[in-house]
Amino acid sequence: MLFYVCAHEQEDMMIERYTRPEMGRLWSIENEWQTILNVEIAACEAMAELGEIPAAAVENIRRTAKFDVARINEIEKTTDHDIIAFLTNLEENVGEDSKYIHKGLTSSDVKDTAYCIMMRDAAGLILGGLRKFREVLRRRADEFRHTPCIGRTHGIHAEPMTFGLKLLLWSAELERDIERLTRAQEIVSVGKLSGAVGTYSNIDMRIEELTCRRLGLTPVRLATQVIQRDRHAELVTTLAIIAGTMEKIATEIRNLQRTDIREAEEFFKAGQKGSSAMPHKRNPINCERVSGMARLVRGNAVAALEDMTLWHERDISHSSVERVILPDSTINVDYCLAKLTNIVDKLLVYPDAMLHNMGRTGGLIYSQRILTALVNKGVMRQTAYVWVQRNAMKRWLEKEDFRTNVERDADISKHLTAQEIDGCFDYKYFLRNVDEIFKRFDL
């Protein structure tokens, strides 16, 4: 894990190189404390609404409750407790009315609730990125709807398909990612103000409901000292799935950019360099970066799952982990989404190379058409399979043309005419349902 030093202190965030401004601001230490302050003020407002504290005191708190990160850090060196340091700093600025701040609460009430706000907002930014990426994929899928290319299974040529279908498949997976993240966002959009072990021993239960309503959250039905970490784990594991989707796309583009295939490649801008040693190089570096960063998010998912287990009603073993994995994972996915959206938007596609590659196996990709044609003529399937395979193996091992071999095969020619064989070697047959598939996605 790599960290950067911000203006005020070292913060547990992805290095600046991979941090986009809006997501970076969301996870900045200043915004974290501001969000915690917003929770404290909302709780004071709820108490005032119920007549527990003077309304004038809340007005004064709103006006004077300021914090200074450097001062909080200085106090924490003595207290060894960040929330107490924060409250001490507020007391220095608010004065007498500060006694109402944090009344009946425990640190996790405000910190957990604040983190849920930040997770919710981070998920919102990522959802926006997912929707934008999905639209780019749909547009480019439609652009290459009828562009024939070879489908590969196990890395070996299988049967013809279209490049548009490949892109459409990715957009369909993004739709599921959007559904998953929408659910995860809802799961973490909760708040908790129920005290040291969740029994509301020193606070009216209505305070929690009123505070959460002000913050756009749903009160948890039951908590211990903390909001249960299955919620956080659901968010981070969902982010890991999204990272997996992005790596899947990036890896396919990397493979298609191989010199031996070169059916598509990342846009290579003027002045860009691929190698300090080899001037000819055009490397898929951005897709490689996405692949690498996906590994980090997957690792964070394991940590999030381990955070679910705490001692009794709470220990603090989760805290140090979350300070890293929550900003790290959301910043990572946000960055990769923007990067991959740009890659696909500017992706260079080479239809001529796709057609050329389809012909590299000398017609082997039409083997199932011959097999099916023979079965339709009444030949037993396993018998037909043996006939077709022996001609296919000649192509693999002896480089003989598959089509020529089929035409010369005495067994096959007894059942299929030259015209019928010829009709089997047409890639357009494989693409006849493409438009119907696209209709399923309103394209």
PDB file of C-alpha atoms in Angstrom, residues 41 62 104 121 128 130-131 156 201 240 254 276 341 358 383 387 423 433 435 439:
ATOM      1  CA  ILE A  41     -24.586  19.307  15.008  1.00  0.00           C
ATOM      2  CA  ARG A  62     -23.556  26.109  14.487  1.00  0.00           C
ATOM      3  CA  GLY A 104     -25.198  10.856  25.571  1.00  0.00           C
ATOM      4  CA  ASP A 121     -21.371   9.573  -1.197  1.00  0.00           C
ATOM      5  CA  GLY A 128     -22.173   8.002 -11.859  1.00  0.00           C
ATOM      6  CA  LEU A 130     -20.511   3.260 -14.013  1.00  0.00           C
ATOM      7  CA  ARG A 131     -23.463   4.785 -15.846  1.00  0.00           C
ATOM      8  CA  ILE A 156      -8.165 -20.875 -29.610  1.00  0.00           C
ATOM      9  CA  SER A 201     -28.848   4.028  27.893  1.00  0.00           C
ATOM     10  CA  ALA A 240     -14.026  -5.846  -5.846  1.00  0.00           C
ATOM     11  CA  ARG A 254      -4.556  -6.156 -23.820  1.00  0.00           C
ATOM     12  CA  SER A 276      13.006   3.951 -23.254  1.00  0.00           C
ATOM     13  CA  THR A 341     -14.108   4.805 -19.989  1.00  0.00           C
ATOM     14  CA  MET A 358     -10.824 -15.243 -39.048  1.00  0.00           C
ATOM     15  CA  THR A 383     -19.816 -40.782 -36.884  1.00  0.00           C
ATOM     16  CA  TRP A 387     -15.285 -37.561 -40.229  1.00  0.00           C
ATOM     17  CA  GLY A 423     -22.787 -22.901 -47.925  1.00  0.00           C
ATOM     18  CA  ASN A 433     -29.218 -13.364 -34.676  1.00  0.00           C
ATOM     19  CA  ASP A 435     -29.809  -7.788 -34.192  1.00  0.00           C
ATOM     20  CA  LYS A 439     -32.915  -5.735 -29.186  1.00  0.00           C
TER      21      LYS A 439
END
